[in-house]
mmCIF file of C-alpha atoms in Angstrom:
data_model
loop_
_atom_site.group_PDB
_atom_site.id
_atom_site.type_symbol
_atom_site.label_atom_id
_atom_site.label_comp_id
_atom_site.label_asym_id
_atom_site.label_seq_id
_atom_site.Cartn_x
_atom_site.Cartn_y
_atom_site.Cartn_z
ATOM 1 C CA MET A 1 126.342 -86.153 71.041
ATOM 2 C CA PRO A 2 126.788 -88.857 73.199
ATOM 3 C CA SER A 3 123.463 -89.418 75.986
ATOM 4 C CA LYS A 4 123.814 -87.420 78.729
ATOM 5 C CA ASN A 5 124.282 -90.261 81.005
ATOM 6 C CA CYS A 6 127.590 -90.555 81.874
ATOM 7 C CA CYS A 7 129.242 -94.067 80.983
ATOM 8 C CA SER A 8 129.107 -97.103 83.329
ATOM 9 C CA ALA A 9 132.600 -96.752 85.045
ATOM 10 C CA GLY A 10 131.989 -93.054 85.576
ATOM 11 C CA PRO A 11 130.611 -93.460 88.976
ATOM 12 C CA TYR A 12 133.070 -95.755 90.334
ATOM 13 C CA VAL A 13 136.079 -94.272 88.739
ATOM 14 C CA PHE A 14 134.376 -90.716 91.465
ATOM 15 C CA LEU A 15 134.212 -93.751 94.399
ATOM 16 C CA ALA A 16 137.499 -95.130 93.477
ATOM 17 C CA ALA A 17 139.018 -91.189 93.454
ATOM 18 C CA ILE A 18 136.426 -90.460 97.166
ATOM 19 C CA ALA A 19 137.546 -93.622 98.766
ATOM 20 C CA ALA A 20 141.225 -93.174 97.159
ATOM 21 C CA TYR A 21 141.283 -89.149 99.181
ATOM 22 C CA LEU A 22 139.400 -89.484 102.420
ATOM 23 C CA LEU A 23 142.127 -93.207 102.940
ATOM 24 C CA SER A 24 145.349 -90.692 101.257
ATOM 25 C CA ALA A 25 143.999 -88.035 104.427
ATOM 26 C CA PHE A 26 144.286 -90.168 106.725
ATOM 27 C CA TYR A 27 147.278 -92.540 105.511
ATOM 28 C CA PRO A 28 148.875 -89.724 103.065
ATOM 29 C CA SER A 29 151.967 -91.014 100.355
ATOM 30 C CA ALA A 30 153.444 -90.573 97.768
ATOM 31 C CA LEU A 31 151.236 -93.817 96.402
ATOM 32 C CA LEU A 32 147.987 -93.240 97.402
ATOM 33 C CA HIS A 33 148.853 -89.098 96.419
ATOM 34 C CA GLY A 34 149.918 -90.839 92.447
ATOM 35 C CA ILE A 35 146.896 -93.283 92.208
ATOM 36 C CA VAL A 36 143.963 -90.176 93.104
ATOM 37 C CA SER A 37 145.460 -88.573 90.671
ATOM 38 C CA VAL A 38 145.370 -90.708 88.271
ATOM 39 C CA LEU A 39 141.352 -90.976 89.202
ATOM 40 C CA SER A 40 140.549 -87.318 88.526
ATOM 41 C CA ILE A 41 141.917 -88.085 85.070
ATOM 42 C CA LEU A 42 140.476 -90.092 84.570
ATOM 43 C CA ILE A 43 137.081 -88.386 85.970
ATOM 44 C CA VAL A 44 138.204 -85.406 83.852
ATOM 45 C CA ILE A 45 138.684 -87.948 81.079
ATOM 46 C CA THR A 46 135.057 -89.361 81.429
ATOM 47 C CA ALA A 47 133.465 -86.522 82.060
ATOM 48 C CA PHE A 48 133.929 -84.244 79.302
ATOM 49 C CA ARG A 49 131.923 -85.460 76.403
ATOM 50 C CA TYR A 50 129.255 -85.582 78.785
ATOM 51 C CA VAL A 51 129.199 -82.048 79.986
ATOM 52 C CA PRO A 52 128.175 -78.951 77.876
ATOM 53 C CA ARG A 53 130.354 -77.323 74.797
ATOM 54 C CA PHE A 54 130.778 -74.848 77.353
ATOM 55 C CA VAL A 55 132.244 -76.336 80.045
ATOM 56 C CA GLN A 56 134.169 -77.933 78.114
ATOM 57 C CA GLY A 57 135.606 -75.451 76.811
ATOM 58 C CA ILE A 58 136.620 -73.573 79.781
ATOM 59 C CA SER A 59 137.667 -77.323 80.833
ATOM 60 C CA VAL A 60 141.000 -77.368 77.822
ATOM 61 C CA LEU A 61 141.139 -73.615 78.806
ATOM 62 C CA PHE A 62 141.719 -74.329 81.992
ATOM 63 C CA LEU A 63 143.707 -77.138 81.956
ATOM 64 C CA LEU A 64 145.792 -75.527 78.678
ATOM 65 C CA VAL A 65 146.464 -72.793 81.129
ATOM 66 C CA GLY A 66 147.984 -75.273 83.779
ATOM 67 C CA ALA A 67 150.610 -76.777 81.777
ATOM 68 C CA CYS A 68 151.668 -73.608 80.010
ATOM 69 C CA LEU A 69 152.267 -72.802 84.309
ATOM 70 C CA LEU A 70 153.663 -75.963 84.959
ATOM 71 C CA LEU A 71 155.905 -75.481 81.926
ATOM 72 C CA ALA A 72 157.144 -71.286 83.130
ATOM 73 C CA SER A 73 158.164 -72.929 86.475
ATOM 74 C CA GLY A 74 160.194 -75.667 85.142
ATOM 75 C CA ALA A 75 158.327 -77.976 86.477
ATOM 76 C CA PRO A 76 159.825 -82.102 85.616
ATOM 77 C CA TRP A 77 157.010 -83.872 83.867
ATOM 78 C CA ARG A 78 155.877 -86.061 87.347
ATOM 79 C CA SER A 79 153.736 -82.545 88.817
ATOM 80 C CA PHE A 80 151.757 -83.062 85.271
ATOM 81 C CA VAL A 81 149.793 -86.133 86.867
ATOM 82 C CA THR A 82 150.702 -84.910 90.854
ATOM 83 C CA SER A 83 148.745 -81.521 89.863
ATOM 84 C CA PHE A 84 145.788 -83.251 89.476
ATOM 85 C CA GLY A 85 143.391 -84.122 92.540
ATOM 86 C CA ASN A 86 144.386 -81.512 94.724
ATOM 87 C CA MET A 87 140.694 -79.683 93.877
ATOM 88 C CA LEU A 88 139.972 -83.343 95.360
ATOM 89 C CA ASN A 89 138.664 -82.858 99.258
ATOM 90 C CA ILE A 90 136.109 -80.064 97.465
ATOM 91 C CA LEU A 91 134.904 -83.274 96.096
ATOM 92 C CA SER A 92 134.775 -85.551 98.680
ATOM 93 C CA LEU A 93 133.008 -83.100 100.289
ATOM 94 C CA PHE A 94 129.816 -83.186 98.475
ATOM 95 C CA ALA A 95 129.542 -86.117 98.397
ATOM 96 C CA LEU A 96 129.627 -86.647 101.939
ATOM 97 C CA ILE A 97 127.217 -83.970 102.805
ATOM 98 C CA PRO A 98 124.158 -86.311 101.907
ATOM 99 C CA PHE A 99 125.519 -89.007 105.090
ATOM 100 C CA ILE A 100 125.936 -85.851 107.006
ATOM 101 C CA ALA A 101 121.431 -85.416 106.509
ATOM 102 C CA LEU A 102 121.216 -88.223 108.097
ATOM 103 C CA PRO A 103 120.651 -87.721 111.280
ATOM 104 C CA ILE A 104 118.292 -85.156 109.971
ATOM 105 C CA GLU A 105 116.099 -87.035 108.227
ATOM 106 C CA LEU A 106 116.043 -89.409 110.529
ATOM 107 C CA GLY A 107 115.448 -87.827 113.905
ATOM 108 C CA HIS A 108 112.732 -86.010 112.160
ATOM 109 C CA TYR A 109 114.329 -82.904 112.320
ATOM 110 C CA ALA A 110 113.538 -81.184 109.024
ATOM 111 C CA GLY A 111 109.487 -81.173 110.265
ATOM 112 C CA ARG A 112 110.367 -79.969 113.466
ATOM 113 C CA ILE A 113 112.270 -77.318 112.503
ATOM 114 C CA ARG A 114 109.956 -76.559 110.016
ATOM 115 C CA GLN A 115 106.863 -76.076 112.753
ATOM 116 C CA MET A 116 109.337 -73.462 114.289
ATOM 117 C CA ILE A 117 109.116 -71.533 111.715
ATOM 118 C CA GLN A 118 104.846 -71.576 110.930
ATOM 119 C CA GLN A 119 104.729 -71.218 114.955
ATOM 120 C CA SER A 120 107.123 -68.646 115.509
ATOM 121 C CA ILE A 121 107.262 -66.722 112.611
ATOM 122 C CA GLU A 122 104.473 -63.842 111.977
ATOM 123 C CA ARG A 123 106.222 -61.344 109.271
ATOM 124 C CA SER A 124 109.345 -61.774 106.216
ATOM 125 C CA GLY A 125 111.895 -59.347 107.562
ATOM 126 C CA LEU A 126 111.869 -62.697 111.033
ATOM 127 C CA LEU A 127 112.144 -65.247 108.343
ATOM 128 C CA TYR A 128 115.157 -63.292 106.100
ATOM 129 C CA ALA A 129 116.780 -62.992 109.527
ATOM 130 C CA MET A 130 116.487 -66.738 110.527
ATOM 131 C CA THR A 131 117.041 -67.267 107.547
ATOM 132 C CA ALA A 132 120.130 -65.384 107.634
ATOM 133 C CA SER A 133 121.449 -66.917 110.081
ATOM 134 C CA LEU A 134 120.924 -70.480 109.856
ATOM 135 C CA SER A 135 123.178 -69.845 106.236
ATOM 136 C CA TYR A 136 125.643 -67.916 108.215
ATOM 137 C CA VAL A 137 126.197 -71.430 110.840
ATOM 138 C CA LEU A 138 126.016 -73.378 107.950
ATOM 139 C CA SER A 139 127.991 -71.491 105.499
ATOM 140 C CA SER A 140 131.093 -71.324 108.904
ATOM 141 C CA PHE A 141 130.762 -75.765 109.178
ATOM 142 C CA MET A 142 132.070 -75.457 105.331
ATOM 143 C CA ASN A 143 133.978 -73.454 104.794
ATOM 144 C CA ILE A 144 136.266 -75.390 107.611
ATOM 145 C CA ALA A 145 136.707 -77.988 104.797
ATOM 146 C CA THR A 146 138.762 -74.931 102.868
ATOM 147 C CA LEU A 147 141.190 -75.605 105.548
ATOM 148 C CA PRO A 148 143.274 -77.878 104.338
ATOM 149 C CA MET A 149 143.156 -76.554 101.330
ATOM 150 C CA VAL A 150 144.305 -72.989 102.231
ATOM 151 C CA TYR A 151 147.771 -75.047 104.702
ATOM 152 C CA HIS A 152 148.580 -76.991 101.114
ATOM 153 C CA ALA A 153 148.155 -73.480 99.577
ATOM 154 C CA ILE A 154 151.366 -71.323 102.271
#
Protein backbone atom coordinates (compact mmCIF):
# COMPACT_ATOMS: atom_id res chain seq x y z
CA MET A 1 0.00 0.00 0.00
CA PRO A 2 1.32 3.49 -0.81
CA SER A 3 2.45 5.77 1.96
CA LYS A 4 -0.12 7.95 3.70
CA ASN A 5 1.49 11.07 2.23
CA CYS A 6 -0.31 12.03 -0.95
CA CYS A 7 1.78 12.39 -4.07
CA SER A 8 3.53 15.68 -4.67
CA ALA A 9 0.99 16.81 -7.28
CA GLY A 10 -2.02 16.19 -4.98
CA PRO A 11 -2.02 19.49 -3.06
CA TYR A 12 -1.52 21.46 -6.27
CA VAL A 13 -4.48 19.73 -7.90
CA PHE A 14 -6.64 20.59 -4.89
CA LEU A 15 -5.47 24.21 -4.88
CA ALA A 16 -5.98 24.52 -8.63
CA ALA A 17 -9.49 23.08 -8.36
CA ILE A 18 -10.43 25.42 -5.52
CA ALA A 19 -8.96 28.42 -7.35
CA ALA A 20 -10.78 27.47 -10.56
CA TYR A 21 -14.04 27.03 -8.65
CA LEU A 22 -13.72 30.39 -6.91
CA LEU A 23 -12.86 32.04 -10.22
CA SER A 24 -15.88 30.39 -11.87
CA ALA A 25 -18.08 31.70 -9.06
CA PHE A 26 -17.15 35.26 -10.02
CA TYR A 27 -16.74 34.74 -13.78
CA PRO A 28 -19.04 31.88 -14.82
CA SER A 29 -18.13 30.24 -18.10
CA ALA A 30 -18.38 26.84 -19.72
CA LEU A 31 -14.59 26.66 -20.01
CA LEU A 32 -14.09 27.22 -16.27
CA HIS A 33 -16.83 24.71 -15.47
CA GLY A 34 -15.02 22.16 -17.64
CA ILE A 35 -11.70 22.91 -15.94
CA VAL A 36 -13.30 22.50 -12.50
CA SER A 37 -14.82 19.18 -13.60
CA VAL A 38 -11.55 17.82 -14.99
CA LEU A 39 -9.64 18.92 -11.89
CA SER A 40 -12.27 17.25 -9.71
CA ILE A 41 -11.79 13.99 -11.61
CA LEU A 42 -8.03 14.36 -11.11
CA ILE A 43 -8.62 14.84 -7.37
CA VAL A 44 -10.61 11.61 -7.21
CA ILE A 45 -7.95 9.72 -9.16
CA THR A 46 -5.07 11.22 -7.16
CA ALA A 47 -6.60 10.68 -3.73
CA PHE A 48 -8.18 7.28 -4.41
CA ARG A 49 -5.15 5.13 -3.67
CA TYR A 50 -4.31 7.03 -0.47
CA VAL A 51 -7.64 6.47 1.29
CA PRO A 52 -8.58 3.32 3.26
CA ARG A 53 -10.18 0.38 1.47
CA PHE A 54 -13.59 1.08 2.96
CA VAL A 55 -13.57 4.61 1.57
CA GLN A 56 -12.41 3.26 -1.79
CA GLY A 57 -15.32 0.82 -1.82
CA ILE A 58 -17.87 3.50 -0.97
CA SER A 59 -16.35 5.80 -3.59
CA VAL A 60 -16.58 3.17 -6.29
CA LEU A 61 -20.16 2.43 -5.24
CA PHE A 62 -21.14 6.12 -5.49
CA LEU A 63 -19.37 6.49 -8.84
CA LEU A 64 -21.17 3.42 -10.21
CA VAL A 65 -24.55 4.58 -8.93
CA GLY A 66 -23.94 8.03 -10.40
CA ALA A 67 -22.94 6.53 -13.76
CA CYS A 68 -26.02 4.30 -13.75
CA LEU A 69 -28.27 7.27 -13.00
CA LEU A 70 -26.69 9.26 -15.82
CA LEU A 71 -27.14 6.32 -18.20
CA ALA A 72 -30.75 5.77 -17.10
CA SER A 73 -31.59 9.44 -17.61
CA GLY A 74 -30.12 9.41 -21.11
CA ALA A 75 -27.63 12.14 -20.28
CA PRO A 76 -25.04 12.94 -22.95
CA TRP A 77 -21.51 11.58 -22.48
CA ARG A 78 -20.25 15.06 -21.74
CA SER A 79 -22.33 14.97 -18.54
CA PHE A 80 -20.17 12.16 -17.20
CA VAL A 81 -17.33 14.69 -16.95
CA THR A 82 -19.24 17.87 -16.17
CA SER A 83 -21.16 16.24 -13.30
CA PHE A 84 -17.94 16.25 -11.28
CA GLY A 85 -17.14 19.35 -9.29
CA ASN A 86 -20.63 20.30 -8.14
CA MET A 87 -19.64 19.91 -4.48
CA LEU A 88 -16.46 21.94 -4.76
CA ASN A 89 -18.13 24.81 -2.93
CA ILE A 90 -17.97 22.79 0.31
CA LEU A 91 -14.30 21.92 -0.28
CA SER A 92 -13.62 25.60 -0.98
CA LEU A 93 -15.34 26.54 2.25
CA PHE A 94 -13.16 24.14 4.24
CA ALA A 95 -10.07 25.47 2.48
CA LEU A 96 -10.99 29.06 3.33
CA ILE A 97 -11.89 28.48 6.99
CA PRO A 98 -8.27 28.97 8.15
CA PHE A 99 -8.29 32.39 6.46
CA ILE A 100 -11.52 33.24 8.23
CA ALA A 101 -9.80 32.38 11.53
CA LEU A 102 -6.87 34.75 10.87
CA PRO A 103 -8.54 37.83 12.42
CA ILE A 104 -9.37 35.76 15.50
CA GLU A 105 -5.76 34.63 15.86
CA LEU A 106 -4.19 37.99 15.04
CA GLY A 107 -6.53 39.87 17.36
CA HIS A 108 -5.97 37.35 20.17
CA TYR A 109 -9.74 36.97 20.53
CA ALA A 110 -9.44 33.29 21.47
CA GLY A 111 -7.47 34.18 24.61
CA ARG A 112 -9.98 36.86 25.53
CA ILE A 113 -12.88 34.46 25.08
CA ARG A 114 -11.05 31.91 27.25
CA GLN A 115 -10.65 34.56 29.96
CA MET A 116 -14.33 35.49 29.76
CA ILE A 117 -15.38 31.85 30.07
CA GLN A 118 -13.06 31.21 33.01
CA GLN A 119 -14.26 34.34 34.82
CA SER A 120 -17.99 34.10 34.18
CA ILE A 121 -18.73 30.37 33.97
CA GLU A 122 -19.20 28.88 37.41
CA ARG A 123 -21.05 25.65 36.62
CA SER A 124 -21.12 23.18 33.77
CA GLY A 125 -24.75 23.88 32.78
CA LEU A 126 -23.92 27.48 31.95
CA LEU A 127 -20.88 26.36 29.95
CA TYR A 128 -23.10 23.95 28.01
CA ALA A 129 -25.67 26.67 27.28
CA MET A 130 -22.96 29.07 26.16
CA THR A 131 -21.23 26.57 23.85
CA ALA A 132 -24.57 25.38 22.45
CA SER A 133 -25.55 28.97 21.65
CA LEU A 134 -22.18 29.67 20.09
CA SER A 135 -22.41 26.49 18.02
CA TYR A 136 -25.88 27.49 16.84
CA VAL A 137 -24.72 30.92 15.74
CA LEU A 138 -21.62 29.57 13.97
CA SER A 139 -23.56 26.77 12.26
CA SER A 140 -25.95 29.39 10.90
CA PHE A 141 -23.01 30.98 9.13
CA MET A 142 -21.86 27.58 7.86
CA ASN A 143 -25.30 26.91 6.42
CA ILE A 144 -24.89 29.94 4.19
CA ALA A 145 -22.46 27.84 2.14
CA THR A 146 -25.27 25.42 1.29
CA LEU A 147 -27.39 28.10 -0.38
CA PRO A 148 -25.65 27.80 -3.77
CA MET A 149 -26.15 24.02 -3.68
CA VAL A 150 -29.85 24.37 -2.99
CA TYR A 151 -30.20 27.08 -5.61
CA HIS A 152 -28.55 24.93 -8.30
CA ALA A 153 -30.43 21.81 -7.21
CA ILE A 154 -33.78 23.50 -7.70
